[in-house]
Amino acid sequence: MFVLITYDVSTVEKAGQRRLRRVAQACKDYGTRVQKSVFECQVGRSEWATLRQRLLDESSPVEDSLRFYFLDETAVGKVEHHGAGKPKDSNAGHSLLKEMSLVSSPSSLMNPAVRQTGPN
Amino acid sequence: MFVLITYDVSTVEKAGQRRLRRVAQACKDYGTRVQKSVFECQVGRSEWATLRQRLLDESSPVEDSLRFYFLDETAVGKVEHHGAGKPKDSNAGHSLLKEMSLVSSPSSLMNPAVRQTGPN
């Protein structure tokens, strides 16, 4: 399954900065960072159950916001990226963006999975 | 159509801060902010063409990152929200989150469109 994770973690206090690091690390362990607070994860159901619980455990239900979007193949095939920013972190595996980054530019612009513009 | 917009706008320079405001304003004009840099937009095709072009015009292809995800009804029905954060801005219209906010708590927790946890 393909899960898009977006989060806002409050970093007003040091505890929040620690939560932010831990939430990001959990996402990094399973997926690819595509923006500062946006990760794309291609995971199996049991992996997702583990990651989801870890994110809930590491975040504050009062101060932080987590959103999970479940995309099917059609939606994954339509993702548009514009401008700067390649994945900064990834796991060993499966990510859409990982695949994209393996295609050398400029042919990556034509990758059917992600339409990408900009100077990457 | 349901478009999820995520962005990273570089705010190192004043010009970036201005771009950030303008990108956010374009999104606000058409959708609902669900996180700091994440908007959900229920738009018609021509509206989307207008918004998309405006976002490309307002952002820097070198410094900023924009991602557009196109969700179908099934995906919209599976969005999970956890923790803090209600929409801070919305247009007059159509957003999923707008609909959610019209349902008084705690029944909103049972809203089939968005599973939501936390103390909102």
Coordinates of N, CA and C in Angstrom, one line a residue:
Chain A
M1 N 0.8 -1.2 0.0 CA 0.0 0.0 0.0 C 0.9 1.2 0.0
F2 N 0.3 2.3 -0.6 CA 1.1 3.6 -0.7 C 0.4 4.6 0.3
V3 N 1.2 5.0 1.2 CA 0.7 5.9 2.2 C 1.5 7.2 2.2
L4 N 0.7 8.3 2.1 CA 1.3 9.6 2.1 C 1.1 10.2 3.5
I5 N 2.2 10.5 4.2 CA 2.1 11.0 5.6 C 2.5 12.5 5.6
T6 N 1.7 13.3 6.2 CA 2.0 14.7 6.4 C 1.9 15.0 7.9
Y7 N 2.8 15.9 8.4 CA 2.7 16.2 9.8 C 3.0 17.6 10.1
D8 N 2.4 18.1 11.1 CA 2.9 19.4 11.8 C 3.2 19.0 13.2
V9 N 4.4 19.2 13.6 CA 4.8 18.9 15.0 C 5.2 20.3 15.6
S10 N 4.5 20.6 16.7 CA 4.8 21.9 17.4 C 6.2 21.8 18.0
T11 N 7.1 22.8 17.6 CA 8.4 22.8 18.1 C 8.7 24.0 19.0
V12 N 7.7 24.5 19.6 CA 7.8 25.6 20.5 C 8.7 25.2 21.7
E13 N 8.5 24.0 22.2 CA 9.3 23.5 23.3 C 10.3 22.5 22.9
K14 N 11.3 22.2 23.7 CA 12.3 21.2 23.4 C 11.7 19.8 23.2
A15 N 10.7 19.5 24.0 CA 10.0 18.2 23.9 C 9.4 18.1 22.5
G16 N 8.9 19.2 21.9 CA 8.4 19.2 20.6 C 9.5 18.9 19.5
Q17 N 10.6 19.5 19.8 CA 11.7 19.3 18.8 C 12.1 17.8 18.8
R18 N 12.1 17.2 20.0 CA 12.4 15.8 20.1 C 11.3 15.0 19.4
R19 N 10.1 15.3 19.6 CA 9.0 14.6 18.9 C 9.2 14.7 17.4
L20 N 9.5 15.9 17.0 CA 9.7 16.1 15.5 C 10.8 15.2 15.0
R21 N 11.9 15.1 15.7 CA 13.0 14.2 15.2 C 12.5 12.8 15.2
R22 N 11.7 12.4 16.2 CA 11.3 11.0 16.3 C 10.3 10.6 15.2
V23 N 9.4 11.6 15.0 CA 8.3 11.3 14.0 C 9.0 11.2 12.6
A24 N 10.0 12.2 12.3 CA 10.7 12.1 11.1 C 11.5 10.8 10.9
Q25 N 12.1 10.4 12.0 CA 12.9 9.2 11.9 C 12.0 8.0 11.6
A26 N 10.8 7.9 12.3 CA 9.9 6.8 12.0 C 9.6 6.8 10.5
C27 N 9.3 8.0 10.0 CA 8.9 8.0 8.5 C 10.1 7.6 7.6
K28 N 11.3 8.1 8.0 CA 12.5 7.8 7.3 C 12.8 6.3 7.2
D29 N 12.4 5.6 8.3 CA 12.7 4.2 8.4 C 11.8 3.4 7.4
Y30 N 10.7 4.0 7.0 CA 9.8 3.3 6.1 C 9.5 3.9 4.8
G31 N 10.0 5.1 4.6 CA 9.6 5.8 3.3 C 10.6 6.8 2.9
T32 N 10.2 7.7 2.0 CA 11.0 8.7 1.4 C 10.4 10.1 1.7
R33 N 11.4 10.9 2.2 CA 11.0 12.3 2.4 C 10.9 13.0 1.1
V34 N 9.8 13.6 0.8 CA 9.6 14.4 -0.4 C 9.5 15.9 -0.2
Q35 N 9.1 16.3 1.0 CA 9.2 17.6 1.5 C 9.5 17.6 3.0
K36 N 9.7 18.8 3.6 CA 10.2 18.8 5.0 C 9.3 17.9 5.9
S37 N 8.0 18.0 5.7 CA 7.0 17.3 6.6 C 6.1 16.4 5.8
V38 N 6.6 15.9 4.7 CA 5.8 15.0 3.8 C 6.7 13.8 3.4
F39 N 6.1 12.6 3.7 CA 6.8 11.4 3.4 C 5.9 10.5 2.5
E40 N 6.5 9.8 1.6 CA 5.7 8.8 0.8 C 6.3 7.4 1.2
C41 N 5.3 6.5 1.6 CA 5.7 5.2 2.1 C 5.0 4.1 1.3
Q42 N 5.8 3.2 0.7 CA 5.2 2.0 0.1 C 5.5 0.9 1.1
V43 N 4.4 0.5 1.7 CA 4.6 -0.5 2.8 C 3.5 -1.6 2.8
G44 N 3.9 -2.7 3.3 CA 2.9 -3.8 3.5 C 2.0 -3.5 4.7
R45 N 0.9 -4.3 4.8 CA -0.1 -3.9 5.9 C 0.5 -4.0 7.3
S46 N 1.4 -5.0 7.5 CA 1.9 -5.1 8.8 C 2.9 -4.1 9.1
E47 N 3.7 -3.7 8.1 CA 4.6 -2.6 8.2 C 3.9 -1.3 8.6
W48 N 2.8 -1.1 7.8 CA 2.0 0.1 8.1 C 1.4 0.1 9.5
A49 N 1.0 -1.0 10.0 CA 0.4 -1.1 11.3 C 1.5 -0.7 12.3
T50 N 2.7 -1.1 12.1 CA 3.8 -0.8 13.0 C 4.2 0.7 12.9
L51 N 4.3 1.2 11.7 CA 4.7 2.6 11.5 C 3.6 3.5 12.1
R52 N 2.4 3.2 11.8 CA 1.2 4.0 12.2 C 1.3 4.1 13.8
Q53 N 1.4 3.0 14.4 CA 1.4 3.0 15.9 C 2.6 3.8 16.4
R54 N 3.8 3.6 15.7 CA 5.0 4.3 16.2 C 4.7 5.9 16.1
L55 N 4.1 6.3 15.0 CA 3.8 7.7 14.8 C 2.9 8.2 15.9
L56 N 1.9 7.4 16.2 CA 0.9 7.9 17.2 C 1.6 7.9 18.6
D57 N 2.5 7.0 18.8 CA 3.2 6.9 20.1 C 4.2 8.1 20.2
E58 N 4.8 8.5 19.1 CA 5.9 9.5 19.2 C 5.3 10.9 19.1
S59 N 4.1 11.1 18.7 CA 3.5 12.5 18.6 C 2.6 12.8 19.7
S60 N 2.3 14.1 19.9 CA 1.4 14.5 20.9 C 0.0 14.7 20.3
P61 N -1.0 14.1 20.9 CA -2.4 14.2 20.3 C -2.9 15.6 20.6
V62 N -2.3 16.4 21.5 CA -2.8 17.7 21.8 C -2.1 18.8 20.9
E63 N -0.8 18.6 20.7 CA 0.0 19.7 20.0 C 0.3 19.4 18.6
D64 N 0.3 18.1 18.2 CA 0.8 17.8 16.8 C -0.4 17.3 16.0
S65 N -0.1 17.4 14.7 CA -1.1 16.9 13.7 C -0.5 15.9 12.7
L66 N -1.2 14.8 12.6 CA -0.7 13.8 11.6 C -1.8 13.5 10.6
R67 N -1.5 13.4 9.4 CA -2.5 13.0 8.4 C -2.0 11.9 7.5
F68 N -2.8 10.9 7.3 CA -2.4 9.8 6.4 C -3.4 9.7 5.2
Y69 N -2.8 9.7 4.1 CA -3.6 9.5 2.8 C -3.2 8.2 2.2
F70 N -4.2 7.4 1.8 CA -3.9 6.1 1.2 C -4.2 6.2 -0.3
L71 N -3.2 6.1 -1.1 CA -3.3 6.3 -2.6 C -3.3 5.0 -3.3
D72 N -4.1 4.9 -4.3 CA -4.1 3.7 -5.1 C -3.1 3.9 -6.3
E73 N -3.0 2.9 -7.1 CA -2.0 3.0 -8.2 C -2.3 4.2 -9.2
T74 N -3.5 4.4 -9.4 CA -3.9 5.5 -10.3 C -3.5 6.8 -9.8
A75 N -3.7 7.0 -8.5 CA -3.4 8.3 -7.9 C -1.8 8.4 -7.8
V76 N -1.2 7.3 -7.5 CA 0.3 7.4 -7.5 C 0.9 7.8 -8.9
G77 N 0.2 7.3 -9.9 CA 0.6 7.6 -11.3 C 0.4 9.0 -11.7
K78 N -0.4 9.8 -10.9 CA -0.7 11.1 -11.3 C 0.0 12.2 -10.5
V79 N 0.8 11.8 -9.6 CA 1.4 12.8 -8.7 C 2.3 13.8 -9.5
E80 N 2.1 15.0 -9.2 CA 2.8 16.1 -9.9 C 3.8 16.7 -9.0
H81 N 5.1 16.8 -9.4 CA 6.0 17.6 -8.6 C 6.6 18.7 -9.5
H82 N 6.7 19.9 -8.8 CA 7.2 21.0 -9.5 C 8.3 21.7 -8.6
G83 N 9.4 22.1 -9.3 CA 10.4 22.9 -8.6 C 11.5 22.0 -7.9
A84 N 12.0 22.6 -6.9 CA 13.2 22.1 -6.2 C 12.8 20.9 -5.4
G85 N 13.8 20.2 -4.9 CA 13.5 19.2 -3.9 C 13.5 17.8 -4.4
K86 N 14.6 17.1 -4.2 CA 14.6 15.6 -4.3 C 14.5 15.0 -3.0
P87 N 14.2 13.7 -2.9 CA 14.1 13.1 -1.6 C 15.4 13.2 -0.8
K88 N 15.3 13.6 0.4 CA 16.4 13.8 1.3 C 16.8 12.5 2.0
D89 N 15.8 11.7 2.2 CA 16.0 10.4 3.0 C 15.1 9.3 2.4
S90 N 15.6 8.1 2.5 CA 14.8 7.0 2.1 C 15.2 5.8 2.8
N91 N 14.3 4.8 2.7 CA 14.6 3.5 3.3 C 15.3 2.7 2.2
A92 N 15.5 1.4 2.4 CA 16.2 0.6 1.4 C 15.3 0.3 0.2
G93 N 14.1 0.7 0.3 CA 13.2 0.0 -0.6 C 12.4 0.7 -1.7
H94 N 11.2 0.9 -1.4 CA 10.2 0.8 -2.4 C 9.7 2.1 -3.0
S95 N 10.1 3.2 -2.5 CA 9.4 4.4 -2.7 C 9.3 4.8 -4.1
L96 N 8.2 5.4 -4.4 CA 8.0 6.0 -5.7 C 9.1 7.0 -6.1
L97 N 9.4 7.8 -5.1 CA 10.5 8.8 -5.4 C 11.8 8.2 -5.5
K98 N 12.0 7.1 -4.8 CA 13.3 6.4 -4.9 C 13.4 5.9 -6.3
E99 N 12.3 5.4 -6.9 CA 12.4 4.9 -8.3 C 12.7 6.1 -9.2
M100 N 12.0 7.2 -8.9 CA 12.2 8.4 -9.7 C 13.7 8.8 -9.7
S101 N 14.3 8.8 -8.6 CA 15.6 9.3 -8.4 C 16.6 8.4 -9.1
L102 N 16.2 7.2 -9.4 CA 17.1 6.3 -10.1 C 17.2 6.5 -11.6
V103 N 16.2 7.3 -12.1 CA 16.2 7.6 -13.5 C 17.0 8.9 -13.7
S104 N 18.0 8.8 -14.5 CA 18.8 10.0 -14.7 C 18.1 11.0 -15.5
S105 N 18.3 12.3 -15.0 CA 17.7 13.4 -15.7 C 18.3 13.5 -17.1
P106 N 17.6 14.1 -18.1 CA 16.3 14.6 -18.0 C 15.2 13.6 -18.3
S107 N 15.5 12.4 -18.5 CA 14.5 11.4 -18.8 C 13.5 11.3 -17.6
S108 N 14.0 11.6 -16.4 CA 13.1 11.5 -15.3 C 11.9 12.4 -15.4
L109 N 12.0 13.4 -16.2 CA 10.9 14.3 -16.5 C 9.7 13.6 -17.2
M110 N 10.1 12.5 -17.8 CA 9.1 11.8 -18.6 C 8.6 10.6 -17.8
N111 N 9.1 10.4 -16.6 CA 8.7 9.2 -15.8 C 7.2 9.2 -15.7
P112 N 6.5 8.2 -16.1 CA 5.1 8.2 -16.0 C 4.5 8.2 -14.6
A113 N 5.4 7.8 -13.6 CA 4.9 7.8 -12.2 C 4.8 9.1 -11.6
V114 N 5.7 10.0 -11.9 CA 5.7 11.3 -11.3 C 6.1 12.3 -12.4
R115 N 5.2 13.2 -12.7 CA 5.5 14.3 -13.6 C 6.3 15.4 -12.8
Q116 N 7.4 15.7 -13.3 CA 8.3 16.6 -12.5 C 8.8 17.7 -13.4
T117 N 8.7 18.9 -12.9 CA 9.3 20.0 -13.6 C 10.3 20.7 -12.7
G118 N 11.0 21.6 -13.3 CA 12.0 22.3 -12.5 C 13.4 21.9 -12.8
P119 N 14.3 22.4 -12.1 CA 15.7 22.3 -12.5 C 16.4 21.1 -11.8
N120 N 15.7 20.1 -11.3 CA 16.3 19.0 -10.6 C 17.3 18.2 -11.5
Chain B
M1 N -12.9 17.5 -8.7 CA -11.7 16.7 -8.4 C -11.2 17.2 -7.1
F2 N -10.5 16.2 -6.4 CA -10.0 16.5 -5.1 C -8.4 16.5 -5.2
V3 N -7.9 17.7 -5.0 CA -6.4 17.8 -5.1 C -5.8 18.1 -3.7
L4 N -4.8 17.4 -3.4 CA -4.0 17.6 -2.2 C -2.8 18.4 -2.6
I5 N -2.6 19.5 -2.0 CA -1.4 20.3 -2.4 C -0.5 20.4 -1.2
T6 N 0.8 20.1 -1.4 CA 1.8 20.2 -0.3 C 2.9 21.1 -0.9
Y7 N 3.5 21.9 0.0 CA 4.6 22.7 -0.5 C 5.7 23.0 0.5
D8 N 6.9 23.2 0.0 CA 8.0 23.8 0.8 C 8.4 25.0 0.1
V9 N 8.3 26.1 0.7 CA 8.8 27.4 0.1 C 9.9 27.9 0.9
S10 N 11.1 28.1 0.3 CA 12.2 28.6 1.0 C 12.0 30.0 1.5
T11 N 12.2 30.2 2.8 CA 11.9 31.5 3.4 C 13.2 32.2 3.9
V12 N 14.3 31.7 3.4 CA 15.6 32.3 3.8 C 15.6 33.8 3.5
E13 N 15.1 34.2 2.4 CA 15.1 35.6 2.0 C 13.7 36.2 2.0
K14 N 13.7 37.5 2.0 CA 12.4 38.1 2.1 C 11.5 37.8 0.9
A15 N 12.1 37.6 -0.3 CA 11.4 37.2 -1.5 C 10.7 35.9 -1.3
G16 N 11.3 35.0 -0.5 CA 10.7 33.7 -0.2 C 9.6 33.8 0.7
Q17 N 9.7 34.7 1.7 CA 8.6 34.9 2.6 C 7.4 35.5 1.8
R18 N 7.6 36.3 0.8 CA 6.5 36.8 0.0 C 5.9 35.7 -0.8
R19 N 6.8 34.9 -1.4 CA 6.3 33.8 -2.2 C 5.4 32.8 -1.3
L20 N 5.9 32.6 -0.1 CA 5.1 31.7 0.8 C 3.7 32.3 1.0
R21 N 3.7 33.6 1.3 CA 2.3 34.2 1.5 C 1.5 34.0 0.3
R22 N 2.0 34.2 -0.8 CA 1.2 34.2 -2.1 C 0.8 32.8 -2.4
V23 N 1.7 31.8 -2.2 CA 1.3 30.4 -2.5 C 0.2 30.0 -1.5
A24 N 0.3 30.4 -0.2 CA -0.7 30.0 0.8 C -2.0 30.7 0.4
Q25 N -1.9 32.0 0.0 CA -3.2 32.7 -0.4 C -3.9 32.0 -1.5
A26 N -3.1 31.6 -2.5 CA -3.7 30.9 -3.7 C -4.5 29.7 -3.2
C27 N -3.8 28.9 -2.3 CA -4.4 27.7 -1.8 C -5.7 28.0 -1.0
K28 N -5.6 29.1 -0.2 CA -6.7 29.5 0.7 C -7.9 29.8 -0.2
D29 N -7.6 30.4 -1.3 CA -8.7 30.9 -2.2 C -9.5 29.7 -2.8
Y30 N -8.9 28.5 -2.8 CA -9.6 27.4 -3.4 C -9.8 26.2 -2.5
G31 N -9.2 26.2 -1.3 CA -9.3 25.0 -0.5 C -9.2 25.3 1.0
T32 N -8.9 24.2 1.7 CA -8.9 24.2 3.1 C -7.5 23.9 3.6
R33 N -6.9 24.7 4.5 CA -5.6 24.4 5.1 C -5.9 23.3 6.1
V34 N -5.1 22.2 6.0 CA -5.2 21.2 7.0 C -4.0 21.0 7.9
Q35 N -2.9 21.5 7.3 CA -1.6 21.7 8.1 C -0.9 22.9 7.5
K36 N 0.2 23.3 8.1 CA 0.9 24.5 7.7 C 1.1 24.6 6.2
S37 N 1.5 23.6 5.6 CA 1.9 23.6 4.2 C 1.1 22.5 3.4
V38 N -0.1 22.2 3.9 CA -0.9 21.2 3.2 C -2.3 21.7 3.1
F39 N -2.8 21.7 1.9 CA -4.2 22.1 1.6 C -4.9 21.1 0.9
E40 N -6.2 21.0 1.1 CA -7.1 20.1 0.4 C -8.1 20.9 -0.4
C41 N -8.2 20.6 -1.7 CA -9.0 21.5 -2.6 C -10.0 20.6 -3.4
Q42 N -11.2 20.9 -3.2 CA -12.2 20.2 -4.1 C -12.6 21.3 -5.2
V43 N -12.1 21.0 -6.4 CA -12.2 22.0 -7.4 C -12.7 21.4 -8.7
G44 N -13.3 22.2 -9.6 CA -13.6 21.8 -10.9 C -12.3 21.9 -11.8
R45 N -12.4 21.3 -13.0 CA -11.2 21.2 -13.8 C -10.7 22.6 -14.2
S46 N -11.6 23.5 -14.5 CA -11.1 24.9 -14.9 C -10.5 25.6 -13.7
E47 N -11.2 25.4 -12.5 CA -10.6 26.0 -11.3 C -9.2 25.5 -11.0
W48 N -9.1 24.2 -11.2 CA -7.8 23.6 -10.9 C -6.7 24.1 -11.9
A49 N -7.1 24.3 -13.2 CA -6.1 24.8 -14.1 C -5.7 26.2 -13.7
T50 N -6.6 27.0 -13.2 CA -6.3 28.4 -12.8 C -5.4 28.3 -11.5
L51 N -5.8 27.5 -10.6 CA -5.0 27.4 -9.3 C -3.6 26.9 -9.6
R52 N -3.6 25.9 -10.4 CA -2.3 25.2 -10.7 C -1.3 26.3 -11.3
Q53 N -1.8 27.0 -12.3 CA -1.0 28.0 -13.0 C -0.6 29.1 -12.0
R54 N -1.5 29.5 -11.1 CA -1.2 30.5 -10.2 C -0.1 30.1 -9.2
L55 N -0.1 28.8 -8.8 CA 0.9 28.3 -7.9 C 2.2 28.2 -8.6
L56 N 2.2 27.8 -9.8 CA 3.5 27.8 -10.6 C 4.1 29.2 -10.8
D57 N 3.1 30.1 -11.0 CA 3.6 31.5 -11.2 C 4.2 32.1 -9.9
E58 N 3.6 31.8 -8.8 CA 3.9 32.4 -7.5 C 5.2 31.8 -6.9
S59 N 5.5 30.6 -7.3 CA 6.6 29.9 -6.6 C 7.9 29.9 -7.5
S60 N 9.0 29.6 -6.8 CA 10.3 29.6 -7.5 C 10.6 28.2 -7.9
P61 N 10.8 27.9 -9.2 CA 11.2 26.5 -9.7 C 12.5 26.1 -9.2
V62 N 13.3 27.0 -8.7 CA 14.7 26.7 -8.2 C 14.7 26.4 -6.7
E63 N 13.9 27.3 -6.0 CA 14.0 27.2 -4.5 C 12.9 26.5 -3.8
D64 N 11.7 26.4 -4.5 CA 10.5 25.9 -3.8 C 10.1 24.6 -4.4
S65 N 9.3 23.9 -3.6 CA 8.8 22.5 -4.0 C 7.3 22.5 -3.9
L66 N 6.7 22.1 -4.9 CA 5.2 21.9 -4.9 C 4.9 20.5 -5.3
R67 N 3.9 19.9 -4.6 CA 3.5 18.6 -5.0 C 1.9 18.5 -5.0
F68 N 1.4 17.9 -6.1 CA 0.0 17.8 -6.2 C -0.4 16.3 -6.3
Y69 N -1.3 15.9 -5.4 CA -1.9 14.6 -5.4 C -3.3 14.6 -5.7
F70 N -3.7 13.7 -6.6 CA -5.1 13.7 -7.1 C -5.8 12.5 -6.5
L71 N -6.7 12.7 -5.6 CA -7.4 11.6 -4.9 C -8.8 11.4 -5.4
D72 N -9.1 10.1 -5.5 CA -10.5 9.8 -5.9 C -11.3 9.6 -4.6
E73 N -12.6 9.3 -4.9 CA -13.5 9.3 -3.7 C -13.1 8.2 -2.7
T74 N -12.6 7.1 -3.2 CA -12.2 6.1 -2.2 C -11.1 6.6 -1.3
A75 N -10.1 7.2 -1.9 CA -9.0 7.7 -1.1 C -9.4 8.8 -0.2
V76 N -10.3 9.7 -0.7 CA -10.8 10.7 0.2 C -11.6 10.2 1.4
G77 N -12.2 9.0 1.2 CA -13.0 8.4 2.3 C -12.1 7.7 3.3
K78 N -10.8 7.6 3.0 CA -9.9 6.9 3.9 C -8.9 7.8 4.6
V79 N -9.0 9.1 4.4 CA -8.0 10.0 5.0 C -8.1 9.8 6.6
E80 N -7.0 9.7 7.2 CA -6.9 9.6 8.6 C -6.3 10.9 9.2
H81 N -6.9 11.5 10.2 CA -6.3 12.6 10.9 C -6.2 12.2 12.3
H82 N -5.0 12.6 12.9 CA -4.8 12.3 14.3 C -4.2 13.6 15.0
G83 N -4.7 13.9 16.1 CA -4.1 14.9 16.9 C -4.7 16.3 16.7
A84 N -3.9 17.3 16.9 CA -4.4 18.7 16.9 C -4.6 19.1 15.4
G85 N -5.3 20.3 15.3 CA -5.3 20.9 14.0 C -6.6 20.8 13.3
K86 N -7.4 21.8 13.4 CA -8.5 21.9 12.5 C -8.2 22.9 11.4
P87 N -9.0 22.9 10.3 CA -8.7 23.9 9.2 C -8.6 25.3 9.8
K88 N -7.5 26.0 9.3 CA -7.3 27.3 9.8 C -8.0 28.3 8.7
D89 N -8.1 27.9 7.5 CA -8.6 28.7 6.5 C -9.4 27.8 5.5
S90 N -10.4 28.4 4.9 CA -11.1 27.7 3.9 C -11.7 28.6 2.9
N91 N -12.1 28.1 1.8 CA -12.9 28.9 0.8 C -14.3 28.8 1.2
A92 N -15.2 29.3 0.3 CA -16.6 29.3 0.6 C -17.2 27.9 0.5
G93 N -16.4 27.0 0.0 CA -17.0 25.9 -0.6 C -16.9 24.5 0.0
H94 N -16.1 23.7 -0.7 CA -16.4 22.3 -0.9 C -15.6 21.4 -0.1
S95 N -14.7 21.9 0.7 CA -13.7 21.0 1.2 C -14.2 19.9 2.1
L96 N -13.5 18.8 2.0 CA -13.7 17.7 2.9 C -13.7 18.1 4.3
L97 N -12.7 18.9 4.7 CA -12.5 19.3 6.1 C -13.6 20.3 6.4
K98 N -14.0 21.1 5.5 CA -15.1 22.0 5.7 C -16.3 21.2 6.1
E99 N -16.6 20.1 5.4 CA -17.8 19.3 5.7 C -17.6 18.7 7.1
M100 N -16.4 18.3 7.4 CA -16.1 17.6 8.6 C -16.4 18.6 9.8
S101 N -16.0 19.9 9.6 CA -16.1 20.8 10.7 C -17.6 21.2 10.9
L102 N -18.4 20.9 10.0 CA -19.9 21.2 10.1 C -20.6 20.2 11.0
V103 N -19.9 19.0 11.2 CA -20.5 18.0 12.0 C -20.0 18.2 13.5
S104 N -21.0 18.4 14.4 CA -20.5 18.7 15.7 C -19.9 17.5 16.4
S105 N -18.9 17.8 17.2 CA -18.2 16.7 17.9 C -19.2 16.2 19.0
P106 N -19.1 15.0 19.4 CA -18.1 14.0 19.0 C -18.5 13.2 17.8
S107 N -19.7 13.5 17.2 CA -20.1 12.7 16.1 C -19.2 12.8 14.9
S108 N -18.4 13.9 14.9 CA -17.5 14.1 13.8 C -16.4 13.0 13.8
L109 N -16.2 12.4 15.0 CA -15.2 11.3 15.0 C -15.7 10.1 14.2
M110 N -17.0 10.0 14.0 CA -17.5 8.9 13.2 C -17.8 9.3 11.8
N111 N -17.5 10.5 11.4 CA -17.6 10.9 10.0 C -16.9 9.9 9.1
P112 N -17.6 9.3 8.2 CA -17.0 8.3 7.3 C -15.9 8.9 6.4
A113 N -16.0 10.2 6.2 CA -15.0 10.8 5.2 C -13.7 10.9 5.8
V114 N -13.6 11.2 7.1 CA -12.3 11.4 7.8 C -12.3 10.8 9.1
R115 N -11.5 9.8 9.3 CA -11.4 9.3 10.7 C -10.4 10.2 11.5
Q116 N -10.9 10.7 12.6 CA -10.1 11.7 13.3 C -10.0 11.3 14.7
T117 N -8.8 11.4 15.3 CA -8.6 11.2 16.7 C -8.1 12.4 17.3
G118 N -8.0 12.5 18.6 CA -7.3 13.6 19.3 C -8.4 14.5 19.9
P119 N -7.9 15.5 20.6 CA -8.8 16.3 21.4 C -9.3 17.6 20.7
N120 N -9.4 17.6 19.4 CA -9.8 18.8 18.7 C -11.0 19.5 19.3

